[in-house]
GROMACS .gro file of C-alpha atoms in nm:
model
  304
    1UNK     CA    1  -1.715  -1.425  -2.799
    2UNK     CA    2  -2.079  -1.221  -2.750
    3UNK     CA    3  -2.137  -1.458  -2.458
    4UNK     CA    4  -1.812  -1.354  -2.251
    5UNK     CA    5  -1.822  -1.004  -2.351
    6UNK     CA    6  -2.215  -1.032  -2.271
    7UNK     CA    7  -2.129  -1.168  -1.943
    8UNK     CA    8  -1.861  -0.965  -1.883
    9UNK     CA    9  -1.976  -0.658  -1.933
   10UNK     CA   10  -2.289  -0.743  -1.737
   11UNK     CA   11  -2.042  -0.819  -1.443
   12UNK     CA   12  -1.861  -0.502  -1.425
   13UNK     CA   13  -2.189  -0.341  -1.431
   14UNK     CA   14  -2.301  -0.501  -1.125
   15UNK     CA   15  -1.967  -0.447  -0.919
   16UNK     CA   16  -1.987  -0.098  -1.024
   17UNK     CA   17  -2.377  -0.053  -0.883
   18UNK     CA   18  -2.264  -0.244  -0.575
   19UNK     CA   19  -1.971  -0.008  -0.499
   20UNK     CA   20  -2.163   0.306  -0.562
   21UNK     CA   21  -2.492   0.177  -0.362
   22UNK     CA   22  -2.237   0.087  -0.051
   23UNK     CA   23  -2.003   0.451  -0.023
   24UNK     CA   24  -2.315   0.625  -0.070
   25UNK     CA   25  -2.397   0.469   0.279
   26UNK     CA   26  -2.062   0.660   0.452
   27UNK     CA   27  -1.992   0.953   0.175
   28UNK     CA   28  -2.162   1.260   0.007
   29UNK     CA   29  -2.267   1.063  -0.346
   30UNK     CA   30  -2.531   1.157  -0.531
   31UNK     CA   31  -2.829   1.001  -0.432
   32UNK     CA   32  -2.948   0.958  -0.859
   33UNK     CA   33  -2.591   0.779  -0.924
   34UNK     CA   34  -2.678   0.430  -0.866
   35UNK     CA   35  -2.994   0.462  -1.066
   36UNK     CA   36  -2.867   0.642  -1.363
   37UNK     CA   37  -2.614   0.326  -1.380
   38UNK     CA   38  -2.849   0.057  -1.339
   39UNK     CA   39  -3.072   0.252  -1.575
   40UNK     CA   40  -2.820   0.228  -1.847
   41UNK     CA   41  -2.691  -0.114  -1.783
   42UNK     CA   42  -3.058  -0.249  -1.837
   43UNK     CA   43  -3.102  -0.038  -2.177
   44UNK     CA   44  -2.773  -0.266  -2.230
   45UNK     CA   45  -2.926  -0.569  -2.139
   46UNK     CA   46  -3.277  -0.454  -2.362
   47UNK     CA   47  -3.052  -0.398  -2.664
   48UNK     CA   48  -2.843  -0.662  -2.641
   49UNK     CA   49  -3.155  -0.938  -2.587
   50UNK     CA   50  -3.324  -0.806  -2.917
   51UNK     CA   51  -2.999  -0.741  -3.142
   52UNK     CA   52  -2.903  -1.128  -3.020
   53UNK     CA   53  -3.246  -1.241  -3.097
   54UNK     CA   54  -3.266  -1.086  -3.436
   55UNK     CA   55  -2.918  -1.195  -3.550
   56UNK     CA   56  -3.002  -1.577  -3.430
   57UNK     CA   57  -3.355  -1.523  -3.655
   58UNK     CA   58  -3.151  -1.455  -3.914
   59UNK     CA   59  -2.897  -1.674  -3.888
   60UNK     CA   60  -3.135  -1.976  -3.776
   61UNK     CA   61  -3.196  -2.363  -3.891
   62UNK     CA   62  -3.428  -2.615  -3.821
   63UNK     CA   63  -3.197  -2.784  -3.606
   64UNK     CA   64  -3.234  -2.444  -3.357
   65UNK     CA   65  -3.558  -2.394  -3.321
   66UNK     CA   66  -3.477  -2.222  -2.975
   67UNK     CA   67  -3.240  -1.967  -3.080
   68UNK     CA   68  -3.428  -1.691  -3.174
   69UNK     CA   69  -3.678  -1.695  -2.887
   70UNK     CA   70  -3.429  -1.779  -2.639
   71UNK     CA   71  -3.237  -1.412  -2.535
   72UNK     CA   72  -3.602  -1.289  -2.530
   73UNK     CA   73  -3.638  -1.423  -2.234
   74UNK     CA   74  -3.399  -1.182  -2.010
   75UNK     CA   75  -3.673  -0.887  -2.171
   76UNK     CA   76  -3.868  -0.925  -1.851
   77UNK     CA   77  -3.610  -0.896  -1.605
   78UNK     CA   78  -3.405  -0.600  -1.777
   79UNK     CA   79  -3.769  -0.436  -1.813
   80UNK     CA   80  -3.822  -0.457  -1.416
   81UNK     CA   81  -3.512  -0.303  -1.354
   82UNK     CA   82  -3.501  -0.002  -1.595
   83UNK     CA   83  -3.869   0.020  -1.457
   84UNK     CA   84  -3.726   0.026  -1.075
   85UNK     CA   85  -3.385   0.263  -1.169
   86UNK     CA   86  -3.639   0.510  -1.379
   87UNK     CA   87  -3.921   0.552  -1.096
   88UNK     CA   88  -3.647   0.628  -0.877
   89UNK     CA   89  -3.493   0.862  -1.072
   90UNK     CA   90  -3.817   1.058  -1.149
   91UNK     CA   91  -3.921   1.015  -0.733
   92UNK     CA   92  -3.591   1.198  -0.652
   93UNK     CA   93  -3.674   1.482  -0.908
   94UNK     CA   94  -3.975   1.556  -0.765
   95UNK     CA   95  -4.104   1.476  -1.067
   96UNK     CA   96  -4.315   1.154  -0.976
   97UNK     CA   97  -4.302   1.098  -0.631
   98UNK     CA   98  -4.314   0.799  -0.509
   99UNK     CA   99  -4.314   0.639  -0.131
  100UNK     CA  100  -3.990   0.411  -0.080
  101UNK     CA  101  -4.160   0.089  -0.026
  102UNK     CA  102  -4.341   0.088  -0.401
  103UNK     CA  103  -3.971   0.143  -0.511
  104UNK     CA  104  -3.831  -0.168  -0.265
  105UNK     CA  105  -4.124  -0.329  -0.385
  106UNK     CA  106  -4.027  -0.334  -0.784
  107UNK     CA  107  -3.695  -0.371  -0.719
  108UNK     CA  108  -3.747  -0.747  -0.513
  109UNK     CA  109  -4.041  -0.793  -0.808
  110UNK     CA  110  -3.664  -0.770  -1.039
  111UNK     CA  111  -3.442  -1.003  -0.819
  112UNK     CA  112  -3.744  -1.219  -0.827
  113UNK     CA  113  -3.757  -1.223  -1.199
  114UNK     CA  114  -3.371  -1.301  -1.233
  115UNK     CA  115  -3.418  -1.572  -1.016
  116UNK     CA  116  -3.661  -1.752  -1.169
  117UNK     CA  117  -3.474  -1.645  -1.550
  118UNK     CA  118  -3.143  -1.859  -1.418
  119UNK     CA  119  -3.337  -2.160  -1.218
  120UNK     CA  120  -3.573  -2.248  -1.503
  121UNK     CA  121  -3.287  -2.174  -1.764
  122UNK     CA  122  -3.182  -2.506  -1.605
  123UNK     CA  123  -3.467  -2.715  -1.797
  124UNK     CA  124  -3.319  -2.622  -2.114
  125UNK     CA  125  -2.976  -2.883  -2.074
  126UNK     CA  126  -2.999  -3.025  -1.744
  127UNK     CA  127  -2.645  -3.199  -1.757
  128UNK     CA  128  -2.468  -2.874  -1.897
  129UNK     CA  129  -2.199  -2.772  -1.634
  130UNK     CA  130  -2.304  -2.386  -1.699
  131UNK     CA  131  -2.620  -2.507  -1.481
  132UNK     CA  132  -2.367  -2.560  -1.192
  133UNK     CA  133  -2.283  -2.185  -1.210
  134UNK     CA  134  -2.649  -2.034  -1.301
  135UNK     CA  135  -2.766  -2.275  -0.948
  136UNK     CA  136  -2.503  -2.096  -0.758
  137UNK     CA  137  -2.574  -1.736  -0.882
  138UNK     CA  138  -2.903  -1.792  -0.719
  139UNK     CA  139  -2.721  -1.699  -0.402
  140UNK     CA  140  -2.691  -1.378  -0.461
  141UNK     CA  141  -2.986  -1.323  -0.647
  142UNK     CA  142  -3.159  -1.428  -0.302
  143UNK     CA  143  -2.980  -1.226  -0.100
  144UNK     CA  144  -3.062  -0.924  -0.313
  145UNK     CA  145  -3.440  -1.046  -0.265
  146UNK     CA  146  -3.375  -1.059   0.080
  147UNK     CA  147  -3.234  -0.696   0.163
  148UNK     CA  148  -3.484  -0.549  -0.112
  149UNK     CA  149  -3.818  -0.708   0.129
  150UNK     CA  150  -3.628  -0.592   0.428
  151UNK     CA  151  -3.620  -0.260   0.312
  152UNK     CA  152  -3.981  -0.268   0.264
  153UNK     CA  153  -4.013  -0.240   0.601
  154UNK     CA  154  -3.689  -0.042   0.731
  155UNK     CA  155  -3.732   0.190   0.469
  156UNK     CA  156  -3.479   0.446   0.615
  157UNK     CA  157  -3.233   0.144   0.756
  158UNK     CA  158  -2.864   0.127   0.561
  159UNK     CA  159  -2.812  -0.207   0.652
  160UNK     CA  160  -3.080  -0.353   0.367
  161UNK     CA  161  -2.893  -0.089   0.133
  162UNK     CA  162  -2.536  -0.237   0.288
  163UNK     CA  163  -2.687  -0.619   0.236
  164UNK     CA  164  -2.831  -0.535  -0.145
  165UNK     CA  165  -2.477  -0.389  -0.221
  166UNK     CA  166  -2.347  -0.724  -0.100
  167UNK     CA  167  -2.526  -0.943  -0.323
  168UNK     CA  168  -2.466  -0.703  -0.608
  169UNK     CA  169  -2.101  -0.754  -0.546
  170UNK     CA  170  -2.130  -1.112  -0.524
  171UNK     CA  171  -2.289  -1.084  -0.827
  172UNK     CA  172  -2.138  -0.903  -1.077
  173UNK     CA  173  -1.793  -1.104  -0.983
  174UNK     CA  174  -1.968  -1.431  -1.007
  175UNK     CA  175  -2.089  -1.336  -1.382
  176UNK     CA  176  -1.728  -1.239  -1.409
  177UNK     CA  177  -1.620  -1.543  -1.314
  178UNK     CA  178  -1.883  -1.761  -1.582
  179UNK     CA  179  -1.725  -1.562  -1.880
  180UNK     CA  180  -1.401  -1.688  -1.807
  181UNK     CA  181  -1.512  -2.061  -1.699
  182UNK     CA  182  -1.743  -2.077  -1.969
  183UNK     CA  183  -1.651  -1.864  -2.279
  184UNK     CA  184  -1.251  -1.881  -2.280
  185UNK     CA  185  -0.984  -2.176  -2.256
  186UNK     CA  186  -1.024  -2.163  -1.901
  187UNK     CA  187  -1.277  -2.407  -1.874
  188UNK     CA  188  -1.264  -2.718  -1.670
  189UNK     CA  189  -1.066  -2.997  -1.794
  190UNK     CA  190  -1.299  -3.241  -2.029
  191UNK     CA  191  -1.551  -3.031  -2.032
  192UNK     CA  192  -1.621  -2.825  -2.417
  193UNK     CA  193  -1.847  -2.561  -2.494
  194UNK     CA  194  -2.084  -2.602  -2.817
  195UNK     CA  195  -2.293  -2.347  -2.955
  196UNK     CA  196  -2.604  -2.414  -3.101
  197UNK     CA  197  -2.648  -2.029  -3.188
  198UNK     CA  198  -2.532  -1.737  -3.077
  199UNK     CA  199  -2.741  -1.743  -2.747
  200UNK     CA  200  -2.794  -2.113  -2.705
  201UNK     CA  201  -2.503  -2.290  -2.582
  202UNK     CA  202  -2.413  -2.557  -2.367
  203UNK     CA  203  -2.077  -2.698  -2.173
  204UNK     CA  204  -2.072  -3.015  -2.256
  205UNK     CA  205  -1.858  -3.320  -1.965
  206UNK     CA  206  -1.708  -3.615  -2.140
  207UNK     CA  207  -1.792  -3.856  -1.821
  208UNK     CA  208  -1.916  -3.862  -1.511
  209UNK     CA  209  -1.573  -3.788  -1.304
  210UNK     CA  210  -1.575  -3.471  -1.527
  211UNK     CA  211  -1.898  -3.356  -1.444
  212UNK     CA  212  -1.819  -3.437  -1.084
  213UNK     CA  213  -1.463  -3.299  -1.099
  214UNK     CA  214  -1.574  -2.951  -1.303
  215UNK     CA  215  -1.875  -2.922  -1.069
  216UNK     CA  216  -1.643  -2.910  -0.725
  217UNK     CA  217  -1.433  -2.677  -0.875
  218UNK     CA  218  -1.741  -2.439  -0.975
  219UNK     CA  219  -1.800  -2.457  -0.578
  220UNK     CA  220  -1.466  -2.384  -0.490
  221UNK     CA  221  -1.470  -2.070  -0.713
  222UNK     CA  222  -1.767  -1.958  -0.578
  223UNK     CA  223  -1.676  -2.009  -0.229
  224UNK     CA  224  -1.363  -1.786  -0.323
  225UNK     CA  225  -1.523  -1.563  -0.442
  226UNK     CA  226  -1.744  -1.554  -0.069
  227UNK     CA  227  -1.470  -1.531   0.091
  228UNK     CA  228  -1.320  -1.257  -0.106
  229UNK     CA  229  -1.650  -1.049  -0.042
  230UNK     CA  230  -1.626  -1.102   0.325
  231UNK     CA  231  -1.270  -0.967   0.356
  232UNK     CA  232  -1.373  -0.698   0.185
  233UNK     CA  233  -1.682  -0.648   0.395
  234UNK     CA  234  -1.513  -0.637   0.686
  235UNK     CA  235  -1.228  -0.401   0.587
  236UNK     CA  236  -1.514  -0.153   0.435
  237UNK     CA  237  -1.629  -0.185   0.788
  238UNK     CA  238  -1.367  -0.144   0.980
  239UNK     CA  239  -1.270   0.166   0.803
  240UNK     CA  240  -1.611   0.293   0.817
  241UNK     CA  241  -1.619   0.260   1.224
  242UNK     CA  242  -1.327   0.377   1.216
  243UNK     CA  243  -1.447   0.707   1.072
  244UNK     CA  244  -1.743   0.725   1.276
  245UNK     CA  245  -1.531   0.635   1.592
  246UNK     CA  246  -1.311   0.950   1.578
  247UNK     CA  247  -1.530   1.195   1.537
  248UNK     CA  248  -1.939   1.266   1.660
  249UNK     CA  249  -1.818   1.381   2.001
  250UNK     CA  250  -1.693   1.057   2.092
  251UNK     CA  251  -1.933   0.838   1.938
  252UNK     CA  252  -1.903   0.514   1.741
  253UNK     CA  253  -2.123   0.320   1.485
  254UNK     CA  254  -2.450   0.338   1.577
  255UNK     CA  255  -2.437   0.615   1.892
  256UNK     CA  256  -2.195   0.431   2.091
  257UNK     CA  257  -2.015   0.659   2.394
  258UNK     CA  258  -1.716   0.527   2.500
  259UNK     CA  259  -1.696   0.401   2.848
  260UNK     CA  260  -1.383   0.650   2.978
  261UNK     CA  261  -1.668   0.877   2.939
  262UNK     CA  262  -1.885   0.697   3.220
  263UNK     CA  263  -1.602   0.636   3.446
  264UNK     CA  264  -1.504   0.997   3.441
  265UNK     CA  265  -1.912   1.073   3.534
  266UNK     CA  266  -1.837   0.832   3.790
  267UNK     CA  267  -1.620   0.979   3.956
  268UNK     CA  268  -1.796   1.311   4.012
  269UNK     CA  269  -2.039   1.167   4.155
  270UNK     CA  270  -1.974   1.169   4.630
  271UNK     CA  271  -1.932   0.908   4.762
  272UNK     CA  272  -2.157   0.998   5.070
  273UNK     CA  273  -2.419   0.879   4.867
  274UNK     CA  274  -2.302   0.538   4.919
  275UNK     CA  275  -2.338   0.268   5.215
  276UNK     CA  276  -2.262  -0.064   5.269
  277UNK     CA  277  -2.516  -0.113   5.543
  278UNK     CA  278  -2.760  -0.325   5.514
  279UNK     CA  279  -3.162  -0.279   5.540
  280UNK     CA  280  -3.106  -0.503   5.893
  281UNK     CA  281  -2.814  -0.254   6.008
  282UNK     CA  282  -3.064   0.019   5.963
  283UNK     CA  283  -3.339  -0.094   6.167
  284UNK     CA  284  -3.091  -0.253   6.454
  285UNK     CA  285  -2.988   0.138   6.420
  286UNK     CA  286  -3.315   0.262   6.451
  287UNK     CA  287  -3.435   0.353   6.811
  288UNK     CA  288  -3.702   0.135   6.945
  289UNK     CA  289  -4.030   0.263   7.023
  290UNK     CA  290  -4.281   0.148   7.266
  291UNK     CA  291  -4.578  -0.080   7.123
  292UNK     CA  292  -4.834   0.133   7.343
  293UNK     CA  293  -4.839   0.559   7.401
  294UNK     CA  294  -4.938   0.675   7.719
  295UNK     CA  295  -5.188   0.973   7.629
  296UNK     CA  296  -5.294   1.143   7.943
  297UNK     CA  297  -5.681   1.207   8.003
  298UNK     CA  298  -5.767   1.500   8.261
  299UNK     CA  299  -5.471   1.538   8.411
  300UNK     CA  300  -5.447   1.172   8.466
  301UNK     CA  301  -5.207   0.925   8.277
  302UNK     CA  302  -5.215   0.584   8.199
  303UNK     CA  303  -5.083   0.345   8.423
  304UNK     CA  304  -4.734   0.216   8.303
   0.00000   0.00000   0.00000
């Protein structure tokens, strides 16, 4: 069971970032809370990569060569993020400081590192059905990657904050979702899971209509699971405009004035200002003058 509490724990972790990083956004948090969590998870995620690898050393045959070396290879990501959640920490202490786009900047260096830890992990048993699932957490690894260079350049924006938070979400409930699929009796029908050590393992299909059949219904759960982050999204929102729409002297998300307001300038402003005459009533209007001025000369004028 280290692989579904591994998992699991790794998953709550995330959902608990991702709901932290998006009230910050709309409440009074401390600014050092996310940090301090995603500091500790990846001194989790260190410890747990090195205890794994030195139990599977010890543990080890010649028929798993791989099982040693293997959780070493999560070091690099779980070093980029204690290295993004620690420079943060110090910049808001005034300790180191540090501009906001070096600190966007590590942090998309660390989704970039997870991504390329779960699609190369791939290579390792290409018809394993836990590739299904590490293909689709790439999803959410992107989007992370996404919002992280878009706050490169919006800096002070919430929206990349809002969008990370997102795929953090998405995240930690998709690795909540492997170690039940993959670790527990939950896992699709004709499909087993065999260990070749403690961190290399391997769901194994019986045929080809199970790999088909267990691969739809690792879709379906993720697409669930989209779905489920949407409705939540939007209610989030919705209560969050709502907030903002009461108050702020009558203004909504993002400055908004409500229109009553311009239909009560409206009508203070007279109507005399107003015509429907046109630019050819006007001159029609106009009186005509004479194409040539009589301008006398000596006491003489010009003949008419």
């Amino acid at each position: 069971m280290a692989g579904f509490f591994a998992y699991a724990i790794g998953g709550v972790g995330f959902l608990i970032i991702a709901a932290i990083e998006s009230l910050s956004v709309a409440l009074p948090l401390s600014r050092s809370l996310p940090f301090v969590f995603a500091a500790f998870l990846s001194i989790l995620a260190v410890a747990h990569s090195v205890l794994i690898s030195v139990l599977s050393a010890l543990a080890s045959s010649s028929a798993d060569p791989i099982g040693s070396p293997l959780p070493l290879s999560s070091l690099p990501v779980a070093a980029f993020f204690l290295l993004f959640a620690l420079s943060s920490l110090l910049s808001l202490s005034d300790l180191l400081p540090l501009p906001s786009t070096l600190l966007h900047f590590l942090s998309l260096s660390a989704f970039i590192q997870e991504f390329l830890l779960f699609r190369l992990r791939s290579n390792k048993d290409p018809d394993g059905l836990e590739n299904r699932y590490f293909d689709l957490l790439l999803v959410p690894i992107l989007l992370c990657a996404g919002a992280s260079l878009l706050a490169i350049s919006r800096p002070r924006s919430p929206f990349p904050r809002l969008a990370r938070a997102a795929g953090l979400a998405l995240q930690g409930s998709w690795f909540l979702q492997m170690a039940f699929s993959l670790f527990t009796s939950l896992v699709a029908h004709g499909c087993v899971l065999r260990r070749g050590s403690r961190a290399n393992f391997t769901v194994v299909c019986h045929g080809h209509a199970d790999i088909h059949r267990s691969s739809a219904i690792a879709t379906l759960q993720f697409n669930c699971h989209l779905a489920g982050l949407v409705t939540v999204a939007v209610g989030f929102y919705a209560i969050l405009g709502g907030k903002n729409g009461s108050g702020g002297g009558g203004r909504g998300i993002g400055g908004y004035r409500a229109i009553n307001k311009e239909l009560h300038r409206m009508e203070h402003i007279s109507t005399s200002r107003f015509t429907l005459d046109s630019d050819e009533d006007e001159e029609t209007n106009m009186p005509k003058q004479d194409a040539a001025v009589s301008v006398p000369m000596n006491g003489f004028g010009a003949a008419h």
